[in-house]
XYZ file of C-alpha atoms in Angstrom:
156
model
C 15.995 -1.531 16.474
C 16.119 1.719 18.273
C 14.798 4.404 15.684
C 12.659 1.938 13.138
C 9.807 3.281 12.038
C 6.531 0.770 12.291
C 4.078 3.195 10.560
C 4.095 5.753 8.042
C 1.059 8.025 6.904
C 0.934 10.403 3.837
C -2.149 12.643 3.054
C -3.053 14.452 -0.136
C -6.376 16.741 -0.560
C -7.945 15.213 -3.825
C -10.336 17.432 -5.990
C -12.445 14.635 -6.030
C -15.930 13.599 -4.330
C -14.902 10.442 -1.691
C -16.994 8.066 -3.890
C -15.044 8.860 -6.915
C -11.766 7.919 -4.571
C -12.703 5.222 -2.998
C -13.731 3.306 -6.664
C -10.754 4.026 -8.133
C -8.545 2.693 -5.084
C -11.379 -0.684 -4.842
C -9.558 -1.417 -8.420
C -6.853 -2.815 -7.069
C -5.521 -3.749 -10.902
C -5.359 0.240 -11.242
C -2.820 0.267 -8.202
C -0.047 -0.444 -10.929
C -1.211 2.726 -12.477
C -0.201 5.058 -9.660
C 2.157 2.897 -7.274
C 5.921 3.900 -8.317
C 6.522 -0.486 -6.935
C 3.510 -2.243 -8.119
C 3.803 -3.361 -11.617
C 0.855 -5.699 -12.113
C -2.122 -7.062 -9.963
C -4.451 -10.121 -10.378
C -7.688 -9.147 -8.714
C -9.229 -12.157 -7.043
C -11.956 -10.820 -4.894
C -11.320 -9.865 -1.704
C -7.957 -11.359 -2.194
C -5.278 -10.360 -4.917
C -1.639 -10.972 -6.023
C 0.404 -7.614 -6.858
C 3.844 -8.063 -8.370
C 6.296 -4.951 -7.442
C 9.575 -3.910 -8.847
C 12.362 -1.986 -7.437
C 15.633 -1.354 -9.712
C 16.437 -4.818 -10.258
C 14.040 -6.509 -7.676
C 11.096 -8.130 -8.198
C 8.571 -9.661 -5.770
C 4.955 -11.208 -5.151
C 2.686 -9.634 -2.604
C -0.213 -11.524 -1.692
C -3.222 -9.276 -0.049
C -6.220 -9.635 1.550
C -9.010 -7.136 1.757
C -9.774 -5.971 5.448
C -11.461 -3.110 5.646
C -13.826 -2.075 2.252
C -16.275 0.862 4.163
C -17.049 2.545 0.588
C -16.314 6.282 0.152
C -14.766 5.929 4.021
C -11.717 3.444 4.037
C -10.167 0.407 1.752
C -7.585 -1.334 3.117
C -5.549 -4.838 2.876
C -2.884 -7.189 4.575
C -0.075 -7.450 2.827
C 1.640 -11.439 3.104
C 4.455 -12.993 1.945
C 5.153 -17.046 1.958
C 2.503 -16.980 4.750
C 4.193 -14.072 6.387
C 2.724 -11.153 7.697
C 4.212 -8.229 6.267
C 2.472 -4.801 6.316
C -1.229 -3.068 6.656
C -1.579 -0.842 3.517
C -4.784 1.409 3.671
C -6.311 4.282 2.323
C -8.677 6.818 5.108
C -11.005 9.059 2.998
C -11.985 12.618 4.760
C -14.547 14.426 3.118
C -13.729 18.186 2.691
C -15.199 21.623 1.053
C -12.959 20.553 -2.214
C -13.089 17.021 -2.314
C -11.901 14.408 -0.370
C -8.304 14.441 2.020
C -6.821 11.083 1.320
C -4.650 9.295 3.608
C -2.546 6.471 2.759
C -0.851 4.566 5.625
C 1.368 1.948 6.070
C 1.552 -0.525 9.097
C 4.781 -2.775 9.310
C 3.346 -6.073 10.423
C 6.700 -7.490 11.200
C 7.024 -6.470 14.647
C 6.146 -9.965 16.853
C 6.982 -13.295 16.898
C 9.571 -16.162 15.941
C 9.229 -15.370 12.356
C 9.743 -11.960 12.247
C 13.515 -12.211 11.546
C 12.601 -14.401 8.552
C 9.801 -11.656 7.191
C 12.518 -9.181 7.216
C 15.502 -11.210 5.771
C 12.664 -12.003 3.185
C 11.853 -8.584 2.550
C 15.552 -7.464 1.929
C 15.831 -10.400 -0.549
C 12.946 -9.724 -2.532
C 13.241 -5.845 -2.350
C 16.827 -5.129 -1.818
C 15.629 -2.211 0.932
C 16.400 -3.508 4.850
C 13.574 -3.380 7.120
C 14.690 -0.475 9.027
C 14.682 1.764 5.480
C 10.908 0.551 4.417
C 9.415 3.179 6.050
C 11.259 6.179 4.395
C 10.845 4.427 1.077
C 7.058 3.791 1.631
C 6.766 7.366 2.420
C 8.497 8.168 -0.860
C 6.197 5.951 -2.686
C 3.379 6.849 -0.823
C 3.682 10.643 -2.138
C 4.290 9.197 -5.599
C 1.134 7.387 -5.584
C -1.001 9.851 -4.082
C -0.180 12.492 -6.966
C -0.973 10.063 -9.596
C -3.951 9.004 -7.603
C -4.991 12.383 -7.657
C -4.446 13.296 -11.234
C -6.829 10.243 -12.213
C -9.462 11.216 -9.917
C -9.527 14.651 -11.085
C -10.392 13.495 -14.787
C -12.855 11.187 -13.694
C -14.744 13.732 -11.017
């Protein structure tokens, strides 16, 4: 596994106050507006189900909100069939022009005997090998942050 990347971060300064950015992120149904993979979200309070698509692959992600700190950070853990997959989150830092938003992803398939099963399911569901997921996520994060920025600017 030499060279495998287990976490990725991307940042973008958004010209909107942290409260506006946080409100958008905390409405998880809106993720389908920004993410290049998310096509639908079923919100169930502190848990939600995301439906994702990439080319001909479609998969579901069961998520649980783990950090909800208004104006500062929003994060959730993603599992598939009960197997830990990833943590996704957004840290918000006030700036003179608005908010520095740092989106992060942490691969949670690192440990345990079920790691290989989780990685195999990830390949089957998404078409992306675990070793290439970080690069795919980095590209997706850039798109997500640009789209989030555009929406927040309109709302501010």
